[in-house]
Backbone as ProteinMPNN parsed JSONL, in Angstrom:
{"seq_chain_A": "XXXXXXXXXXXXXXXXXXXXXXXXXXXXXXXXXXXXXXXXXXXXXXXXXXXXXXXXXXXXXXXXXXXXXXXXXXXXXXXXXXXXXXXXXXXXXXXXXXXXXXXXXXXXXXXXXXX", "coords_chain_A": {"N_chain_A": [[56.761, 55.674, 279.757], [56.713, 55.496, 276.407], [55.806, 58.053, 273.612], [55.27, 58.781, 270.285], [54.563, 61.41, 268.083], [53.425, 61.863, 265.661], [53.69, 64.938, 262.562], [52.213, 67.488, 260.277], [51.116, 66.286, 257.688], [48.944, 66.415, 254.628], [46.944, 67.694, 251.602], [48.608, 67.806, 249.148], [50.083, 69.014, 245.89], [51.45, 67.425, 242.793], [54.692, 67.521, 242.249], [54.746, 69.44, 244.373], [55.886, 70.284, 247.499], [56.621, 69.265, 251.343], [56.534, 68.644, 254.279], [57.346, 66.784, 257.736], [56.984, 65.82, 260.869], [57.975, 64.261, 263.754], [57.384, 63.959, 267.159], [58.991, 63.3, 269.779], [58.528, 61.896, 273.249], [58.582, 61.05, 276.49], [60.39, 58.3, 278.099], [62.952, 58.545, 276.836], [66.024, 58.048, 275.799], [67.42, 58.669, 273.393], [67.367, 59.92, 270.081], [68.745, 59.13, 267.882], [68.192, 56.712, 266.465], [66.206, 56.628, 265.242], [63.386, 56.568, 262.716], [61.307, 56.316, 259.319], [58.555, 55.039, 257.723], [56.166, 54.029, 255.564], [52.597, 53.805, 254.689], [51.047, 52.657, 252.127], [47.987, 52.824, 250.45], [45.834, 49.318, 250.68], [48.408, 48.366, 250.653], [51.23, 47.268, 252.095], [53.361, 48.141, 254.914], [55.797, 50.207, 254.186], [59.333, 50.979, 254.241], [60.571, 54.006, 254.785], [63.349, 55.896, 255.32], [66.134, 56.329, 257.23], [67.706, 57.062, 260.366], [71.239, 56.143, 260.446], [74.264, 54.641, 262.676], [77.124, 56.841, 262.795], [76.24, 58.613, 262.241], [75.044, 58.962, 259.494], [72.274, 58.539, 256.969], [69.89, 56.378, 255.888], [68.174, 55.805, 252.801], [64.707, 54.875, 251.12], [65.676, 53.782, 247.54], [62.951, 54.799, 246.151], [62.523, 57.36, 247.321], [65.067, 58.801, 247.281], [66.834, 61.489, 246.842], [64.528, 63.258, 246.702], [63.834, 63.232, 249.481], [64.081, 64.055, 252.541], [65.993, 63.484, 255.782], [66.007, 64.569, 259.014], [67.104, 66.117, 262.116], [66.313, 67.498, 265.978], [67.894, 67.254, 268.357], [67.565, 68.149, 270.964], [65.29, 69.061, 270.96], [64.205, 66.593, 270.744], [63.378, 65.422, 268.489], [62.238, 64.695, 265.052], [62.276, 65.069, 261.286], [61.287, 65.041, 258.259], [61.396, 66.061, 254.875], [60.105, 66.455, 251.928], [60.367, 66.736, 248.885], [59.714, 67.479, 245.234], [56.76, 66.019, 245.6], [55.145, 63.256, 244.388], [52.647, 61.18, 242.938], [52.597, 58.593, 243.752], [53.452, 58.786, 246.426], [51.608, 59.063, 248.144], [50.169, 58.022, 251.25], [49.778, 56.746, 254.27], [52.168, 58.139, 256.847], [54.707, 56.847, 259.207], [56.11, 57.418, 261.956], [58.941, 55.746, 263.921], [60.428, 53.987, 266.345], [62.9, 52.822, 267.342], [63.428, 50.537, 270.427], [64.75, 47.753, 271.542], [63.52, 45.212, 273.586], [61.421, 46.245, 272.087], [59.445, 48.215, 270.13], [58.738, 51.513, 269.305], [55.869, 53.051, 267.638], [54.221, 55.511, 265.681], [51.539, 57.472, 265.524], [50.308, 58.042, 263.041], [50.295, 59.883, 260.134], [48.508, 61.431, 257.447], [49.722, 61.744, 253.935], [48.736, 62.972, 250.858], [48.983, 63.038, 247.721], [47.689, 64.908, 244.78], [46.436, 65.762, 241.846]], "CA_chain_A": [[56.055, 55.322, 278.517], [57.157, 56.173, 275.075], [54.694, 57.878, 272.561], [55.545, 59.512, 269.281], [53.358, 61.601, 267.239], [53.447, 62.758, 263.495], [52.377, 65.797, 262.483], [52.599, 67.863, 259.04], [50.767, 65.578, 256.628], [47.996, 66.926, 254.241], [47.19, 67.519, 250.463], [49.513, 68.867, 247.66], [49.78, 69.065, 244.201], [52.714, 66.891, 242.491], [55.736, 68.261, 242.84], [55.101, 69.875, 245.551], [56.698, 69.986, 249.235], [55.431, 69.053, 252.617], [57.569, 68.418, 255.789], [56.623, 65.999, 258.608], [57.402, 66.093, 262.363], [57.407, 63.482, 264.474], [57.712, 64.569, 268.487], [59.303, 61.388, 271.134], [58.12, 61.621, 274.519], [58.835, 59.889, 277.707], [61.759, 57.694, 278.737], [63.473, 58.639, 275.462], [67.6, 58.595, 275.742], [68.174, 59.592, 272.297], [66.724, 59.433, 269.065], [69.456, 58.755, 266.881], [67.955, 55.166, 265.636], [64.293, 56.819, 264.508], [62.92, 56.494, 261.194], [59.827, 56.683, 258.953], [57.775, 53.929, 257.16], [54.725, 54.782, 255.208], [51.613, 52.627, 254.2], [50.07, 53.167, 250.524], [46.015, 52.132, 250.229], [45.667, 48.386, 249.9], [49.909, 47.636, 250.453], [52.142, 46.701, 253.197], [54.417, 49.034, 255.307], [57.282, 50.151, 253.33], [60.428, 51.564, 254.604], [61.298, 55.063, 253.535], [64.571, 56.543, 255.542], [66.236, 56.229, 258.807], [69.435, 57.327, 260.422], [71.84, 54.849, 260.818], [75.164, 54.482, 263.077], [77.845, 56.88, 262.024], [75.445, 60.336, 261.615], [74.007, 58.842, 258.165], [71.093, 58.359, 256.814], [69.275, 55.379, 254.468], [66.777, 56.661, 252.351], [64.457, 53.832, 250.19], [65.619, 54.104, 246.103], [62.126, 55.608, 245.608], [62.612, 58.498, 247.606], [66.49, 59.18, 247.343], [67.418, 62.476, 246.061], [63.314, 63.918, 247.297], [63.255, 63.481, 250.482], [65.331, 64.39, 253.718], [65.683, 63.193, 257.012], [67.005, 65.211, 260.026], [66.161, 65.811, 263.611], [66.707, 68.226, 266.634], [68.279, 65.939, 269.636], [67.459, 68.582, 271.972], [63.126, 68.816, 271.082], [63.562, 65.095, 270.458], [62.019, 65.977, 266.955], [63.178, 64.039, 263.805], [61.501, 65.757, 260.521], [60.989, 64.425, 256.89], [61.287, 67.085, 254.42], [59.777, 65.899, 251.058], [60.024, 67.54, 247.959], [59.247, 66.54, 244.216], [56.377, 64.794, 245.59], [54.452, 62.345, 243.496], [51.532, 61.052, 243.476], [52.444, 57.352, 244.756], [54.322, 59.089, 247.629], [50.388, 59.526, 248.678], [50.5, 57.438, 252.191], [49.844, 56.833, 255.99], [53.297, 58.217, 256.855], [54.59, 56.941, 260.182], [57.636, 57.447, 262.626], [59.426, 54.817, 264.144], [61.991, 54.821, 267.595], [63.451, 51.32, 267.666], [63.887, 50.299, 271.785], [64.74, 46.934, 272.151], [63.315, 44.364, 272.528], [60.215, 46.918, 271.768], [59.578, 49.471, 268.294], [57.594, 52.442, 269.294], [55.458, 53.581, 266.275], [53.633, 56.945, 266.415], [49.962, 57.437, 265.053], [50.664, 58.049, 261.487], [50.097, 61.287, 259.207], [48.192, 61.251, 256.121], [49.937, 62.645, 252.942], [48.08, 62.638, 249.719], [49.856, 64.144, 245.999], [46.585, 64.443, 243.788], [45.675, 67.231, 240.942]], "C_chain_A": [[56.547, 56.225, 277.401], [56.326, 56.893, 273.905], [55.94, 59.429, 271.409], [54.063, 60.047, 268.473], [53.627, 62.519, 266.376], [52.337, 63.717, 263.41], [52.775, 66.552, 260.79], [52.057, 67.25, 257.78], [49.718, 66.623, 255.932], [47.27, 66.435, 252.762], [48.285, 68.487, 249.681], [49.907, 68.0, 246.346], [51.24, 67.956, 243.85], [53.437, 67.24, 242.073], [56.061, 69.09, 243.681], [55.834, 69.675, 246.863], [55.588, 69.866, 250.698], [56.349, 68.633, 253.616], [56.967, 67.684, 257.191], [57.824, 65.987, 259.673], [56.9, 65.13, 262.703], [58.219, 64.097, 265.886], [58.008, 63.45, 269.56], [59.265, 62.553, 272.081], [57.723, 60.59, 275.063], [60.05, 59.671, 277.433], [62.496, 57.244, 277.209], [65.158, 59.052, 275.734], [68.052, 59.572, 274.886], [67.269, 59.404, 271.129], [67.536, 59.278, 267.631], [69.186, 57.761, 266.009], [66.54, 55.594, 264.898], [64.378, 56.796, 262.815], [61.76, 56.196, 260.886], [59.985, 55.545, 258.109], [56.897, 54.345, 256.119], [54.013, 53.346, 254.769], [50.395, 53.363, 252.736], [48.542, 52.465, 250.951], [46.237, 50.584, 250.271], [46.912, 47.866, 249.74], [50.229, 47.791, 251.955], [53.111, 47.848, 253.386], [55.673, 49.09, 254.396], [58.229, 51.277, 253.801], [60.726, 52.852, 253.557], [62.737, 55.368, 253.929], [64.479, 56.506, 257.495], [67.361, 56.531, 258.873], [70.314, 55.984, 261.114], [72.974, 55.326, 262.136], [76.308, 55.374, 262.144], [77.11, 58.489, 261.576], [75.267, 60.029, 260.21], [72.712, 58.366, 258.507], [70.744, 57.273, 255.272], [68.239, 55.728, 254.136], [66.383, 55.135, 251.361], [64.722, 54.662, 248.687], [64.575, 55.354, 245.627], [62.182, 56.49, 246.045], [63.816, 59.388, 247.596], [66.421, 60.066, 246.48], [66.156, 63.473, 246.358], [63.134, 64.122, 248.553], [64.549, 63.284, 251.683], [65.155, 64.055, 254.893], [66.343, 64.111, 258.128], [66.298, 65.343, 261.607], [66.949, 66.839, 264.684], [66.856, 67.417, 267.689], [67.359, 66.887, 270.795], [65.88, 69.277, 272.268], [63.199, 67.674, 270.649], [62.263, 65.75, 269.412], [62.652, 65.458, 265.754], [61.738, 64.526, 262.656], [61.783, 64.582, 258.92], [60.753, 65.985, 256.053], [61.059, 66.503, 252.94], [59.311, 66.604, 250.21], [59.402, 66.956, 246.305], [58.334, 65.433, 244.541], [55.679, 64.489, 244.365], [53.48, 61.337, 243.94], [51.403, 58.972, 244.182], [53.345, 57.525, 245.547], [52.975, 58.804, 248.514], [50.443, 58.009, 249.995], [50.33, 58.057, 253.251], [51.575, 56.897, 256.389], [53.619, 58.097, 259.162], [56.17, 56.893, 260.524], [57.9, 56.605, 263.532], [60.364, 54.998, 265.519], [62.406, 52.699, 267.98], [64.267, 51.362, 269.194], [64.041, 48.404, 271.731], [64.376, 46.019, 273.643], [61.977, 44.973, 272.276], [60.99, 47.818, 270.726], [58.399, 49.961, 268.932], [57.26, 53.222, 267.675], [53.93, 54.563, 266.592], [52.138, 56.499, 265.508], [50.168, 56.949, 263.252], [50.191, 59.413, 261.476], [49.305, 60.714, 257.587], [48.886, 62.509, 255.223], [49.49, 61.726, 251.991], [48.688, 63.577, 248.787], [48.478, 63.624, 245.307], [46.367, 66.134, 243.031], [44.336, 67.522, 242.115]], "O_chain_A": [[56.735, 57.438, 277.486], [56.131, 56.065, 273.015], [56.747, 60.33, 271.639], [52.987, 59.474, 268.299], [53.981, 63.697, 266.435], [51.146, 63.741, 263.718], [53.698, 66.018, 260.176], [52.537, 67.691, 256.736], [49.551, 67.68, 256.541], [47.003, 65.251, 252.557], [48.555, 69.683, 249.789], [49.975, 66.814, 246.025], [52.025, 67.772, 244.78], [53.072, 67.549, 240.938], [57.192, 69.524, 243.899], [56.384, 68.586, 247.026], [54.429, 70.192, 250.956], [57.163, 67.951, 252.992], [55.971, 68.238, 257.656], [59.041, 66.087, 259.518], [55.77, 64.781, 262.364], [59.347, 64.588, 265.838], [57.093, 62.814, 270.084], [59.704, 63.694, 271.937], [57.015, 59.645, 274.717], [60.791, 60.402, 276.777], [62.581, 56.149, 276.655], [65.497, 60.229, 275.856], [68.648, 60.634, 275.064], [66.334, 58.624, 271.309], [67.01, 59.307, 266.519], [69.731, 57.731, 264.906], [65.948, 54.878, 264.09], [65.3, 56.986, 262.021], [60.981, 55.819, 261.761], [61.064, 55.065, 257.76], [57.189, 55.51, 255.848], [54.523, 52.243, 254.573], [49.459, 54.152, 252.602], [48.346, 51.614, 251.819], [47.274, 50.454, 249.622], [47.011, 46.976, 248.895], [49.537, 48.36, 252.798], [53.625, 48.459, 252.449], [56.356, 48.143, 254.006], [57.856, 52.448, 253.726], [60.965, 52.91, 252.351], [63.541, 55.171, 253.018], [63.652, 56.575, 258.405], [68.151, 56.45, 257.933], [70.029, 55.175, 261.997], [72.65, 56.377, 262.688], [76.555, 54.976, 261.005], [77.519, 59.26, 260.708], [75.355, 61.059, 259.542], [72.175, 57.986, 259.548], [71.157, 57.364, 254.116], [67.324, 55.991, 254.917], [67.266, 54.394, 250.929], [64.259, 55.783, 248.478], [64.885, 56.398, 245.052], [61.802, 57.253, 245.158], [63.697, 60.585, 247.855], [66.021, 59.777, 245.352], [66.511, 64.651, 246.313], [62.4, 65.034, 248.935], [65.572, 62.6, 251.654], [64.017, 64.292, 255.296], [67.529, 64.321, 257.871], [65.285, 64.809, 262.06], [68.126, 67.086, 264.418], [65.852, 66.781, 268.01], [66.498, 66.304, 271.454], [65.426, 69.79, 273.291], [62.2, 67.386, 269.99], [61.119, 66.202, 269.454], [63.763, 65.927, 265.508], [60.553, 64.421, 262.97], [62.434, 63.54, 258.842], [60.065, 66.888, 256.529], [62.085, 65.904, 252.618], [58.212, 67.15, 250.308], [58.637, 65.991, 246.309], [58.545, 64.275, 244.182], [55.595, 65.279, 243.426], [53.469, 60.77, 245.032], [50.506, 58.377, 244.78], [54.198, 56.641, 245.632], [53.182, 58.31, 249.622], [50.788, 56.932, 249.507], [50.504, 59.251, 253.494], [52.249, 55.873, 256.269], [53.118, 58.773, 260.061], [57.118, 56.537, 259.824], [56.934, 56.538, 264.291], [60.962, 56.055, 265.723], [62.062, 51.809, 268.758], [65.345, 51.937, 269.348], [62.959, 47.887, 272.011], [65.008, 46.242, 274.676], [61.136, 44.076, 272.224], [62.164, 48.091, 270.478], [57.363, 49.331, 269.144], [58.039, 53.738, 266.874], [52.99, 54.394, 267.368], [51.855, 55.411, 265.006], [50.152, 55.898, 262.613], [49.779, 60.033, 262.456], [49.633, 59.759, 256.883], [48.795, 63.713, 255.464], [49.58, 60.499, 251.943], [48.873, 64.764, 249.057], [48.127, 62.448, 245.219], [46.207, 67.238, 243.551], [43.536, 68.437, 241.924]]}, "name": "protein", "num_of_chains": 1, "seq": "XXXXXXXXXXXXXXXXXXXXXXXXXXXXXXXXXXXXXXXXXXXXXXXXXXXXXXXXXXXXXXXXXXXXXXXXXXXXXXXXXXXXXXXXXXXXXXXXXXXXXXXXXXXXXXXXXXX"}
């Protein structure tokens, strides 16, 4: 069995930083394909960044140039490092491990950007 679980969410101010961990366990090969999502209040999952084929990474427009993806193969640990946030970054932030023909998706994290 596969479970992921996000951790690192909270509050902070806007422009602040905040860094998110997600941890795969179980019958986990690799985690080269993982990536994060998030869900705003009242909207639909929206893709933030994932690593592709090739040791890159796709980040969505809105977060490109704020926020970082990376990951330790060997604690199966892929991180989010998110700086300049803003306050419609504020989101259920979740991590992703695409298995065919299954998508494991971890709990979520709450991050909130508010004065």
């Amino acid at each position: 069995q596969v479970q992921l679980m996000e951790s690192g969410g909270g509050l902070v101010q806007p422009g602040g930083s905040l860094s998110l961990s997600c941890l795969a366990s179980g019958r986990i090969f690799n985690i080269n394909d993982m990536g994060w999502y998030r869900q705003a209040p009242g909207k639909g999952r929206e893709f933030v960044a994932r690593f592709t084929s090739g040791s890159t990474t796709n980040y969505a427009d809105s977060v490109k140039g704020r926020f970082t993806m990376s990951r330790d193969n060997a604690k199966k640990t892929v991180y989010l490092q998110m700086n300049s946030l803003k306050p419609e970054d504020t989101a259920v932030y979740y991590c992703y491990l695409p298995a065919p023909p299954s998508t494991y998706w971890g709990q979520g994290t709450q991050v909130t950007v508010s004065t």
